Structure formats: C-alpha cells, structure tokens
Amino acid sequence: MQNTKHSRQRDLLIEILRSTKCHPDADWIYAKAREEIPNISLGTVYRNLSKLSSDGTIRKLDVGTGSDHFDGDTSPHSHLICSECGKIIDIFSDYTSMLKNDAQQKSGASVSECSVLFKGNCADCQ
C-alpha cells in the first residue's frame, strides 16, 4: 500500500466501506457520505474511490453490471454474484490462495493477486 494523504472525505469513504458487507457502487457510497458531509461532491467520491482502490486500501470489483462495486475487505477472498437479485457475497476459502500458488508454480510468474467471481443464485433466490 502506498502512503496516501488522509482527508476527512477519504477517511469517511473507508469507514463506510469497512462497515458494510453489501459491496456498494459509487452512488450508494455517495449517498451515505452525504449523510455525514452534505456538501461532498460525487466527483470527490469517484476520485477518492479511484485512489483508494489504486493504492490497495479498498478493492474495486467489476462484476459485469456496468458499474464498479467496492469492497472494504482487502483480505484474500472471492465473490459470488447472484444472477437473480445482483447481491454480491463474500466467499472465504483456501481455494483462492491455492489457485494463486498453482498459477505461480505453473507459469513461473510472480502472481500478486487472484480474483475469482462465481455466478449463480444466492440462498434467498434459489
């Protein structure tokens, strides 16, 4: 993680993301941020989310919906996106690190991260 300048806005976005499990998009985060800082702009939210995801403080998720979603949990894990309701669910499994290690061994490359996205129906939509 690079050294990122802290600001009230940036700290709030981190707090919002680390306090939810719903993997929100920027508009949802913007609405939550406005509850604390009413004059925050959408541009500020987008810029800060970009910086925070670039430096590894948060994760940016492309789940194929057309808009990026964000995750405050940067520990190694995968995601499942529900094909019915769109919910994004964390999947904590040794599989992700095993897959990363296998890719390194077979390719001889240094793999920095592994991103796995499962698609299916969540328990509520089955």
mmCIF file of N, CA and C in Angstrom:
data_model
loop_
_atom_site.group_PDB
_atom_site.id
_atom_site.type_symbol
_atom_site.label_atom_id
_atom_site.label_comp_id
_atom_site.label_asym_id
_atom_site.label_seq_id
_atom_site.Cartn_x
_atom_site.Cartn_y
_atom_site.Cartn_z
ATOM 1 N N MET A 1 0.829 -1.179 0.000
ATOM 2 C CA MET A 1 0.000 0.000 0.000
ATOM 3 C C MET A 1 0.876 1.246 0.000
ATOM 4 N N GLN A 2 0.576 2.158 -0.888
ATOM 5 C CA GLN A 2 1.321 3.403 -0.934
ATOM 6 C C GLN A 2 0.846 4.316 0.182
ATOM 7 N N ASN A 3 1.675 5.281 0.519
ATOM 8 C CA ASN A 3 1.297 6.257 1.520
ATOM 9 C C ASN A 3 0.308 7.234 0.895
ATOM 10 N N THR A 4 -0.917 7.213 1.365
ATOM 11 C CA THR A 4 -1.962 8.061 0.817
ATOM 12 C C THR A 4 -2.275 9.175 1.801
ATOM 13 N N LYS A 5 -2.361 10.398 1.298
ATOM 14 C CA LYS A 5 -2.715 11.540 2.128
ATOM 15 C C LYS A 5 -4.130 11.333 2.674
ATOM 16 N N HIS A 6 -4.269 11.518 3.967
ATOM 17 C CA HIS A 6 -5.577 11.343 4.583
ATOM 18 C C HIS A 6 -6.358 12.641 4.520
ATOM 19 N N SER A 7 -7.638 12.504 4.313
ATOM 20 C CA SER A 7 -8.544 13.640 4.366
ATOM 21 C C SER A 7 -9.813 13.152 5.049
ATOM 22 N N ARG A 8 -10.606 14.081 5.490
ATOM 23 C CA ARG A 8 -11.858 13.723 6.148
ATOM 24 C C ARG A 8 -12.738 12.906 5.195
ATOM 25 N N GLN A 9 -12.798 13.347 3.926
ATOM 26 C CA GLN A 9 -13.621 12.649 2.944
ATOM 27 C C GLN A 9 -13.108 11.222 2.709
ATOM 28 N N ARG A 10 -11.815 11.083 2.518
ATOM 29 C CA ARG A 10 -11.224 9.767 2.244
ATOM 30 C C ARG A 10 -11.426 8.833 3.435
ATOM 31 N N ASP A 11 -11.194 9.344 4.638
ATOM 32 C CA ASP A 11 -11.389 8.524 5.837
ATOM 33 C C ASP A 11 -12.841 8.078 5.976
ATOM 34 N N LEU A 12 -13.785 8.966 5.624
ATOM 35 C CA LEU A 12 -15.202 8.618 5.696
ATOM 36 C C LEU A 12 -15.540 7.508 4.701
ATOM 37 N N LEU A 13 -15.021 7.595 3.489
ATOM 38 C CA LEU A 13 -15.298 6.560 2.489
ATOM 39 C C LEU A 13 -14.764 5.201 2.944
ATOM 40 N N ILE A 14 -13.583 5.197 3.532
ATOM 41 C CA ILE A 14 -13.017 3.949 4.060
ATOM 42 C C ILE A 14 -13.919 3.399 5.161
ATOM 43 N N GLU A 15 -14.350 4.272 6.060
ATOM 44 C CA GLU A 15 -15.225 3.855 7.163
ATOM 45 C C GLU A 15 -16.538 3.280 6.631
ATOM 46 N N ILE A 16 -17.129 3.930 5.640
ATOM 47 C CA ILE A 16 -18.382 3.445 5.045
ATOM 48 C C ILE A 16 -18.181 2.050 4.469
ATOM 49 N N LEU A 17 -17.109 1.866 3.715
ATOM 50 C CA LEU A 17 -16.875 0.571 3.071
ATOM 51 C C LEU A 17 -16.544 -0.531 4.069
ATOM 52 N N ARG A 18 -15.841 -0.200 5.115
ATOM 53 C CA ARG A 18 -15.466 -1.232 6.092
ATOM 54 C C ARG A 18 -16.620 -1.580 7.026
ATOM 55 N N SER A 19 -17.671 -0.766 7.021
ATOM 56 C CA SER A 19 -18.800 -1.027 7.916
ATOM 57 C C SER A 19 -19.981 -1.689 7.203
ATOM 58 N N THR A 20 -19.826 -2.045 5.928
ATOM 59 C CA THR A 20 -20.912 -2.700 5.203
ATOM 60 C C THR A 20 -20.397 -3.959 4.516
ATOM 61 N N LYS A 21 -21.288 -4.877 4.282
ATOM 62 C CA LYS A 21 -20.946 -6.115 3.569
ATOM 63 C C LYS A 21 -21.633 -6.171 2.206
ATOM 64 N N CYS A 22 -22.263 -5.073 1.776
ATOM 65 C CA CYS A 22 -23.091 -5.119 0.563
ATOM 66 C C CYS A 22 -22.349 -4.816 -0.735
ATOM 67 N N HIS A 23 -21.062 -4.511 -0.694
ATOM 68 C CA HIS A 23 -20.281 -4.234 -1.909
ATOM 69 C C HIS A 23 -20.959 -3.164 -2.766
ATOM 70 N N PRO A 24 -21.078 -1.953 -2.241
ATOM 71 C CA PRO A 24 -21.851 -0.904 -2.915
ATOM 72 C C PRO A 24 -21.149 -0.319 -4.133
ATOM 73 N N ASP A 25 -21.954 0.376 -4.947
ATOM 74 C CA ASP A 25 -21.383 1.142 -6.055
ATOM 75 C C ASP A 25 -21.139 2.574 -5.576
ATOM 76 N N ALA A 26 -20.558 3.399 -6.430
ATOM 77 C CA ALA A 26 -20.178 4.765 -6.039
ATOM 78 C C ALA A 26 -21.387 5.610 -5.651
ATOM 79 N N ASP A 27 -22.520 5.420 -6.318
ATOM 80 C CA ASP A 27 -23.710 6.213 -5.994
ATOM 81 C C ASP A 27 -24.213 5.915 -4.587
ATOM 82 N N TRP A 28 -24.190 4.645 -4.190
ATOM 83 C CA TRP A 28 -24.613 4.260 -2.844
ATOM 84 C C TRP A 28 -23.668 4.872 -1.813
ATOM 85 N N ILE A 29 -22.372 4.790 -2.089
ATOM 86 C CA ILE A 29 -21.363 5.348 -1.184
ATOM 87 C C ILE A 29 -21.536 6.863 -1.082
ATOM 88 N N TYR A 30 -21.790 7.514 -2.206
ATOM 89 C CA TYR A 30 -22.015 8.963 -2.242
ATOM 90 C C TYR A 30 -23.202 9.345 -1.356
ATOM 91 N N ALA A 31 -24.304 8.605 -1.459
ATOM 92 C CA ALA A 31 -25.489 8.895 -0.640
ATOM 93 C C ALA A 31 -25.171 8.753 0.844
ATOM 94 N N LYS A 32 -24.432 7.716 1.208
ATOM 95 C CA LYS A 32 -24.045 7.528 2.612
ATOM 96 C C LYS A 32 -23.107 8.639 3.081
ATOM 97 N N ALA A 33 -22.160 9.015 2.232
ATOM 98 C CA ALA A 33 -21.198 10.063 2.597
ATOM 99 C C ALA A 33 -21.901 11.395 2.817
ATOM 100 N N ARG A 34 -22.930 11.681 2.026
ATOM 101 C CA ARG A 34 -23.670 12.946 2.173
ATOM 102 C C ARG A 34 -24.398 13.047 3.508
ATOM 103 N N GLU A 35 -24.678 11.917 4.143
ATOM 104 C CA GLU A 35 -25.298 11.950 5.470
ATOM 105 C C GLU A 35 -24.346 12.570 6.491
ATOM 106 N N GLU A 36 -23.037 12.401 6.291
ATOM 107 C CA GLU A 36 -22.019 12.943 7.197
ATOM 108 C C GLU A 36 -21.433 14.260 6.704
ATOM 109 N N ILE A 37 -21.235 14.362 5.400
ATOM 110 C CA ILE A 37 -20.655 15.565 4.788
ATOM 111 C C ILE A 37 -21.597 15.993 3.659
ATOM 112 N N PRO A 38 -22.618 16.802 3.970
ATOM 113 C CA PRO A 38 -23.644 17.137 2.977
ATOM 114 C C PRO A 38 -23.119 17.795 1.697
ATOM 115 N N ASN A 39 -22.003 18.501 1.769
ATOM 116 C CA ASN A 39 -21.512 19.211 0.583
ATOM 117 C C ASN A 39 -20.469 18.419 -0.210
ATOM 118 N N ILE A 40 -20.253 17.149 0.116
ATOM 119 C CA ILE A 40 -19.292 16.345 -0.644
ATOM 120 C C ILE A 40 -19.831 16.155 -2.066
ATOM 121 N N SER A 41 -18.962 16.231 -3.043
ATOM 122 C CA SER A 41 -19.411 16.085 -4.433
ATOM 123 C C SER A 41 -19.221 14.647 -4.905
ATOM 124 N N LEU A 42 -20.000 14.278 -5.911
ATOM 125 C CA LEU A 42 -19.874 12.953 -6.498
ATOM 126 C C LEU A 42 -18.487 12.777 -7.110
ATOM 127 N N GLY A 43 -17.951 13.846 -7.696
ATOM 128 C CA GLY A 43 -16.602 13.800 -8.265
ATOM 129 C C GLY A 43 -15.551 13.488 -7.216
ATOM 130 N N THR A 44 -15.694 14.074 -6.026
ATOM 131 C CA THR A 44 -14.770 13.800 -4.922
ATOM 132 C C THR A 44 -14.842 12.331 -4.525
ATOM 133 N N VAL A 45 -16.056 11.793 -4.482
ATOM 134 C CA VAL A 45 -16.229 10.380 -4.136
ATOM 135 C C VAL A 45 -15.541 9.500 -5.179
ATOM 136 N N TYR A 46 -15.790 9.774 -6.462
ATOM 137 C CA TYR A 46 -15.164 8.975 -7.526
ATOM 138 C C TYR A 46 -13.639 9.068 -7.483
ATOM 139 N N ARG A 47 -13.109 10.277 -7.314
ATOM 140 C CA ARG A 47 -11.646 10.452 -7.265
ATOM 141 C C ARG A 47 -11.034 9.681 -6.103
ATOM 142 N N ASN A 48 -11.659 9.792 -4.945
ATOM 143 C CA ASN A 48 -11.129 9.108 -3.766
ATOM 144 C C ASN A 48 -11.265 7.594 -3.873
ATOM 145 N N LEU A 49 -12.367 7.101 -4.421
ATOM 146 C CA LEU A 49 -12.511 5.659 -4.612
ATOM 147 C C LEU A 49 -11.451 5.142 -5.574
ATOM 148 N N SER A 50 -11.161 5.921 -6.598
ATOM 149 C CA SER A 50 -10.122 5.538 -7.556
ATOM 150 C C SER A 50 -8.755 5.459 -6.879
ATOM 151 N N LYS A 51 -8.424 6.480 -6.085
ATOM 152 C CA LYS A 51 -7.137 6.492 -5.382
ATOM 153 C C LYS A 51 -7.043 5.350 -4.377
ATOM 154 N N LEU A 52 -8.113 5.139 -3.628
ATOM 155 C CA LEU A 52 -8.108 4.097 -2.600
ATOM 156 C C LEU A 52 -8.015 2.699 -3.204
ATOM 157 N N SER A 53 -8.646 2.501 -4.352
ATOM 158 C CA SER A 53 -8.540 1.186 -4.993
ATOM 159 C C SER A 53 -7.181 1.019 -5.661
ATOM 160 N N SER A 54 -6.628 2.095 -6.201
ATOM 161 C CA SER A 54 -5.298 2.020 -6.828
ATOM 162 C C SER A 54 -4.209 1.696 -5.816
ATOM 163 N N ASP A 55 -4.332 2.241 -4.610
ATOM 164 C CA ASP A 55 -3.273 2.003 -3.619
ATOM 165 C C ASP A 55 -3.527 0.767 -2.748
ATOM 166 N N GLY A 56 -4.625 0.048 -3.005
ATOM 167 C CA GLY A 56 -4.882 -1.197 -2.295
ATOM 168 C C GLY A 56 -5.604 -1.063 -0.973
ATOM 169 N N THR A 57 -6.068 0.136 -0.639
ATOM 170 C CA THR A 57 -6.792 0.329 0.619
ATOM 171 C C THR A 57 -8.166 -0.332 0.553
ATOM 172 N N ILE A 58 -8.788 -0.307 -0.626
ATOM 173 C CA ILE A 58 -10.067 -0.963 -0.876
ATOM 174 C C ILE A 58 -9.927 -1.767 -2.168
ATOM 175 N N ARG A 59 -10.923 -2.594 -2.459
ATOM 176 C CA ARG A 59 -10.929 -3.352 -3.713
ATOM 177 C C ARG A 59 -12.039 -2.837 -4.613
ATOM 178 N N LYS A 60 -11.716 -2.676 -5.886
ATOM 179 C CA LYS A 60 -12.721 -2.339 -6.891
ATOM 180 C C LYS A 60 -13.118 -3.635 -7.575
ATOM 181 N N LEU A 61 -14.430 -3.868 -7.676
ATOM 182 C CA LEU A 61 -14.940 -5.101 -8.255
ATOM 183 C C LEU A 61 -15.688 -4.811 -9.545
ATOM 184 N N ASP A 62 -15.316 -5.495 -10.606
ATOM 185 C CA ASP A 62 -16.072 -5.451 -11.855
ATOM 186 C C ASP A 62 -16.862 -6.746 -11.905
ATOM 187 N N VAL A 63 -18.156 -6.649 -11.627
ATOM 188 C CA VAL A 63 -18.992 -7.845 -11.571
ATOM 189 C C VAL A 63 -19.881 -7.970 -12.806
ATOM 190 N N GLY A 64 -19.568 -7.196 -13.836
ATOM 191 C CA GLY A 64 -20.283 -7.312 -15.095
ATOM 192 C C GLY A 64 -21.626 -6.621 -15.142
ATOM 193 N N THR A 65 -21.860 -5.683 -14.228
ATOM 194 C CA THR A 65 -23.145 -4.977 -14.203
ATOM 195 C C THR A 65 -23.076 -3.611 -14.872
ATOM 196 N N GLY A 66 -21.890 -3.213 -15.305
ATOM 197 C CA GLY A 66 -21.738 -1.909 -15.937
ATOM 198 C C GLY A 66 -21.235 -0.837 -14.995
ATOM 199 N N SER A 67 -21.334 -1.067 -13.698
ATOM 200 C CA SER A 67 -20.765 -0.106 -12.748
ATOM 201 C C SER A 67 -19.876 -0.864 -11.767
ATOM 202 N N ASP A 68 -18.811 -0.191 -11.354
ATOM 203 C CA ASP A 68 -17.896 -0.804 -10.398
ATOM 204 C C ASP A 68 -18.535 -0.853 -9.021
ATOM 205 N N HIS A 69 -18.207 -1.879 -8.292
ATOM 206 C CA HIS A 69 -18.609 -2.013 -6.898
ATOM 207 C C HIS A 69 -17.328 -2.026 -6.078
ATOM 208 N N PHE A 70 -17.455 -1.779 -4.773
ATOM 209 C CA PHE A 70 -16.275 -1.627 -3.934
ATOM 210 C C PHE A 70 -16.396 -2.483 -2.686
ATOM 211 N N ASP A 71 -15.233 -2.921 -2.197
ATOM 212 C CA ASP A 71 -15.158 -3.808 -1.041
ATOM 213 C C ASP A 71 -14.104 -3.260 -0.090
ATOM 214 N N GLY A 72 -14.490 -3.029 1.147
ATOM 215 C CA GLY A 72 -13.556 -2.537 2.153
ATOM 216 C C GLY A 72 -12.681 -3.628 2.740
ATOM 217 N N ASP A 73 -13.018 -4.884 2.469
ATOM 218 C CA ASP A 73 -12.247 -6.019 2.974
ATOM 219 C C ASP A 73 -11.246 -6.437 1.903
ATOM 220 N N THR A 74 -9.978 -6.178 2.151
ATOM 221 C CA THR A 74 -8.941 -6.498 1.166
ATOM 222 C C THR A 74 -8.258 -7.837 1.442
ATOM 223 N N SER A 75 -8.754 -8.574 2.419
ATOM 224 C CA SER A 75 -8.176 -9.899 2.669
ATOM 225 C C SER A 75 -8.491 -10.810 1.479
ATOM 226 N N PRO A 76 -7.676 -11.844 1.270
ATOM 227 C CA PRO A 76 -7.912 -12.725 0.121
ATOM 228 C C PRO A 76 -9.264 -13.434 0.216
ATOM 229 N N HIS A 77 -10.120 -13.189 -0.754
ATOM 230 C CA HIS A 77 -11.399 -13.881 -0.846
ATOM 231 C C HIS A 77 -11.986 -13.676 -2.236
ATOM 232 N N SER A 78 -12.968 -14.502 -2.549
ATOM 233 C CA SER A 78 -13.657 -14.439 -3.829
ATOM 234 C C SER A 78 -15.048 -13.870 -3.611
ATOM 235 N N HIS A 79 -15.796 -13.763 -4.702
ATOM 236 C CA HIS A 79 -17.156 -13.239 -4.620
ATOM 237 C C HIS A 79 -18.105 -14.085 -5.455
ATOM 238 N N LEU A 80 -19.344 -14.125 -5.019
ATOM 239 C CA LEU A 80 -20.424 -14.713 -5.796
ATOM 240 C C LEU A 80 -21.416 -13.608 -6.083
ATOM 241 N N ILE A 81 -21.815 -13.465 -7.346
ATOM 242 C CA ILE A 81 -22.863 -12.501 -7.683
ATOM 243 C C ILE A 81 -24.109 -13.285 -8.046
ATOM 244 N N CYS A 82 -25.216 -12.916 -7.412
ATOM 245 C CA CYS A 82 -26.482 -13.594 -7.663
ATOM 246 C C CYS A 82 -27.036 -13.147 -9.014
ATOM 247 N N SER A 83 -27.338 -14.107 -9.861
ATOM 248 C CA SER A 83 -27.873 -13.820 -11.189
ATOM 249 C C SER A 83 -29.293 -13.272 -11.132
ATOM 250 N N GLU A 84 -29.986 -13.492 -10.029
ATOM 251 C CA GLU A 84 -31.369 -13.025 -9.891
ATOM 252 C C GLU A 84 -31.458 -11.627 -9.285
ATOM 253 N N CYS A 85 -30.876 -11.448 -8.094
ATOM 254 C CA CYS A 85 -31.047 -10.180 -7.363
ATOM 255 C C CYS A 85 -29.829 -9.268 -7.430
ATOM 256 N N GLY A 86 -28.689 -9.772 -7.892
ATOM 257 C CA GLY A 86 -27.485 -8.951 -8.013
ATOM 258 C C GLY A 86 -26.657 -8.827 -6.753
ATOM 259 N N LYS A 87 -27.086 -9.485 -5.675
ATOM 260 C CA LYS A 87 -26.331 -9.426 -4.424
ATOM 261 C C LYS A 87 -24.924 -9.978 -4.639
ATOM 262 N N ILE A 88 -23.939 -9.350 -4.003
ATOM 263 C CA ILE A 88 -22.553 -9.805 -4.067
ATOM 264 C C ILE A 88 -22.186 -10.363 -2.695
ATOM 265 N N ILE A 89 -21.739 -11.608 -2.682
ATOM 266 C CA ILE A 89 -21.476 -12.317 -1.432
ATOM 267 C C ILE A 89 -19.998 -12.679 -1.354
ATOM 268 N N ASP A 90 -19.398 -12.440 -0.187
ATOM 269 C CA ASP A 90 -18.006 -12.830 0.047
ATOM 270 C C ASP A 90 -17.909 -14.343 0.185
ATOM 271 N N ILE A 91 -16.883 -14.921 -0.446
ATOM 272 C CA ILE A 91 -16.589 -16.346 -0.323
ATOM 273 C C ILE A 91 -15.161 -16.469 0.211
ATOM 274 N N PHE A 92 -15.044 -16.854 1.473
ATOM 275 C CA PHE A 92 -13.729 -17.038 2.085
ATOM 276 C C PHE A 92 -13.372 -18.514 1.989
ATOM 277 N N SER A 93 -12.304 -18.805 1.270
ATOM 278 C CA SER A 93 -11.916 -20.186 1.019
ATOM 279 C C SER A 93 -10.418 -20.249 0.760
ATOM 280 N N ASP A 94 -9.820 -21.367 1.134
ATOM 281 C CA ASP A 94 -8.406 -21.579 0.824
ATOM 282 C C ASP A 94 -8.191 -21.745 -0.673
ATOM 283 N N TYR A 95 -9.264 -21.958 -1.422
ATOM 284 C CA TYR A 95 -9.180 -22.173 -2.864
ATOM 285 C C TYR A 95 -8.474 -21.011 -3.561
ATOM 286 N N THR A 96 -8.770 -19.790 -3.159
ATOM 287 C CA THR A 96 -8.182 -18.622 -3.818
ATOM 288 C C THR A 96 -6.663 -18.634 -3.701
ATOM 289 N N SER A 97 -6.141 -18.860 -2.500
ATOM 290 C CA SER A 97 -4.686 -18.874 -2.345
ATOM 291 C C SER A 97 -4.075 -20.111 -2.997
ATOM 292 N N MET A 98 -4.788 -21.235 -3.007
ATOM 293 C CA MET A 98 -4.286 -22.425 -3.693
ATOM 294 C C MET A 98 -4.212 -22.179 -5.199
ATOM 295 N N LEU A 99 -5.219 -21.515 -5.750
ATOM 296 C CA LEU A 99 -5.231 -21.199 -7.177
ATOM 297 C C LEU A 99 -4.091 -20.249 -7.534
ATOM 298 N N LYS A 100 -3.861 -19.252 -6.683
ATOM 299 C CA LYS A 100 -2.759 -18.307 -6.900
ATOM 300 C C LYS A 100 -1.418 -19.043 -6.890
ATOM 301 N N ASN A 101 -1.219 -19.899 -5.895
ATOM 302 C CA ASN A 101 0.034 -20.660 -5.803
ATOM 303 C C ASN A 101 0.214 -21.585 -7.000
ATOM 304 N N ASP A 102 -0.864 -22.224 -7.434
ATOM 305 C CA ASP A 102 -0.802 -23.115 -8.588
ATOM 306 C C ASP A 102 -0.426 -22.335 -9.848
ATOM 307 N N ALA A 103 -1.012 -21.159 -10.018
ATOM 308 C CA ALA A 103 -0.693 -20.321 -11.184
ATOM 309 C C ALA A 103 0.773 -19.911 -11.170
ATOM 310 N N GLN A 104 1.287 -19.579 -9.998
ATOM 311 C CA GLN A 104 2.704 -19.205 -9.884
ATOM 312 C C GLN A 104 3.610 -20.371 -10.258
ATOM 313 N N GLN A 105 3.300 -21.541 -9.728
ATOM 314 C CA GLN A 105 4.133 -22.716 -9.997
ATOM 315 C C GLN A 105 4.109 -23.090 -11.476
ATOM 316 N N LYS A 106 2.939 -23.055 -12.082
ATOM 317 C CA LYS A 106 2.818 -23.495 -13.475
ATOM 318 C C LYS A 106 3.341 -22.474 -14.475
ATOM 319 N N SER A 107 3.299 -21.191 -14.111
ATOM 320 C CA SER A 107 3.723 -20.150 -15.051
ATOM 321 C C SER A 107 5.136 -19.654 -14.788
ATOM 322 N N GLY A 108 5.608 -19.851 -13.565
ATOM 323 C CA GLY A 108 6.904 -19.297 -13.185
ATOM 324 C C GLY A 108 6.839 -17.804 -12.927
ATOM 325 N N ALA A 109 5.655 -17.252 -12.982
ATOM 326 C CA ALA A 109 5.455 -15.815 -12.765
ATOM 327 C C ALA A 109 5.229 -15.532 -11.285
ATOM 328 N N SER A 110 5.344 -14.278 -10.934
ATOM 329 C CA SER A 110 5.014 -13.823 -9.589
ATOM 330 C C SER A 110 3.595 -13.259 -9.637
ATOM 331 N N VAL A 111 2.643 -13.985 -9.069
ATOM 332 C CA VAL A 111 1.235 -13.587 -9.101
ATOM 333 C C VAL A 111 0.952 -12.729 -7.879
ATOM 334 N N SER A 112 0.509 -11.495 -8.101
ATOM 335 C CA SER A 112 0.279 -10.572 -6.987
ATOM 336 C C SER A 112 -1.118 -10.702 -6.391
ATOM 337 N N GLU A 113 -2.088 -11.105 -7.195
ATOM 338 C CA GLU A 113 -3.427 -11.287 -6.649
ATOM 339 C C GLU A 113 -4.214 -12.240 -7.519
ATOM 340 N N CYS A 114 -5.273 -12.767 -6.951
ATOM 341 C CA CYS A 114 -6.149 -13.701 -7.653
ATOM 342 C C CYS A 114 -7.577 -13.214 -7.463
ATOM 343 N N SER A 115 -8.295 -13.074 -8.546
ATOM 344 C CA SER A 115 -9.672 -12.608 -8.485
ATOM 345 C C SER A 115 -10.581 -13.670 -9.085
ATOM 346 N N VAL A 116 -11.484 -14.198 -8.258
ATOM 347 C CA VAL A 116 -12.422 -15.222 -8.713
ATOM 348 C C VAL A 116 -13.830 -14.698 -8.482
ATOM 349 N N LEU A 117 -14.661 -14.764 -9.525
ATOM 350 C CA LEU A 117 -16.052 -14.329 -9.429
ATOM 351 C C LEU A 117 -16.948 -15.500 -9.806
ATOM 352 N N PHE A 118 -17.724 -15.956 -8.845
ATOM 353 C CA PHE A 118 -18.696 -17.012 -9.091
ATOM 354 C C PHE A 118 -20.027 -16.358 -9.446
ATOM 355 N N LYS A 119 -20.796 -17.002 -10.304
ATOM 356 C CA LYS A 119 -22.139 -16.524 -10.639
ATOM 357 C C LYS A 119 -23.115 -17.655 -10.384
ATOM 358 N N GLY A 120 -24.267 -17.308 -9.843
ATOM 359 C CA GLY A 120 -25.291 -18.301 -9.537
ATOM 360 C C GLY A 120 -26.415 -17.625 -8.786
ATOM 361 N N ASN A 121 -27.240 -18.402 -8.124
ATOM 362 C CA ASN A 121 -28.343 -17.852 -7.350
ATOM 363 C C ASN A 121 -28.025 -17.948 -5.864
ATOM 364 N N CYS A 122 -28.203 -16.835 -5.155
ATOM 365 C CA CYS A 122 -27.963 -16.817 -3.711
ATOM 366 C C CYS A 122 -29.023 -17.664 -3.005
ATOM 367 N N ALA A 123 -28.822 -17.905 -1.730
ATOM 368 C CA ALA A 123 -29.744 -18.734 -0.954
ATOM 369 C C ALA A 123 -31.160 -18.164 -0.971
ATOM 370 N N ASP A 124 -31.307 -16.839 -0.971
ATOM 371 C CA ASP A 124 -32.634 -16.219 -0.973
ATOM 372 C C ASP A 124 -33.362 -16.393 -2.300
ATOM 373 N N CYS A 125 -32.625 -16.537 -3.399
ATOM 374 C CA CYS A 125 -33.239 -16.594 -4.733
ATOM 375 C C CYS A 125 -33.369 -18.012 -5.291
ATOM 376 N N GLN A 126 -32.887 -18.995 -4.570
ATOM 377 C CA GLN A 126 -32.979 -20.376 -5.078
ATOM 378 C C GLN A 126 -34.405 -20.869 -5.067
#
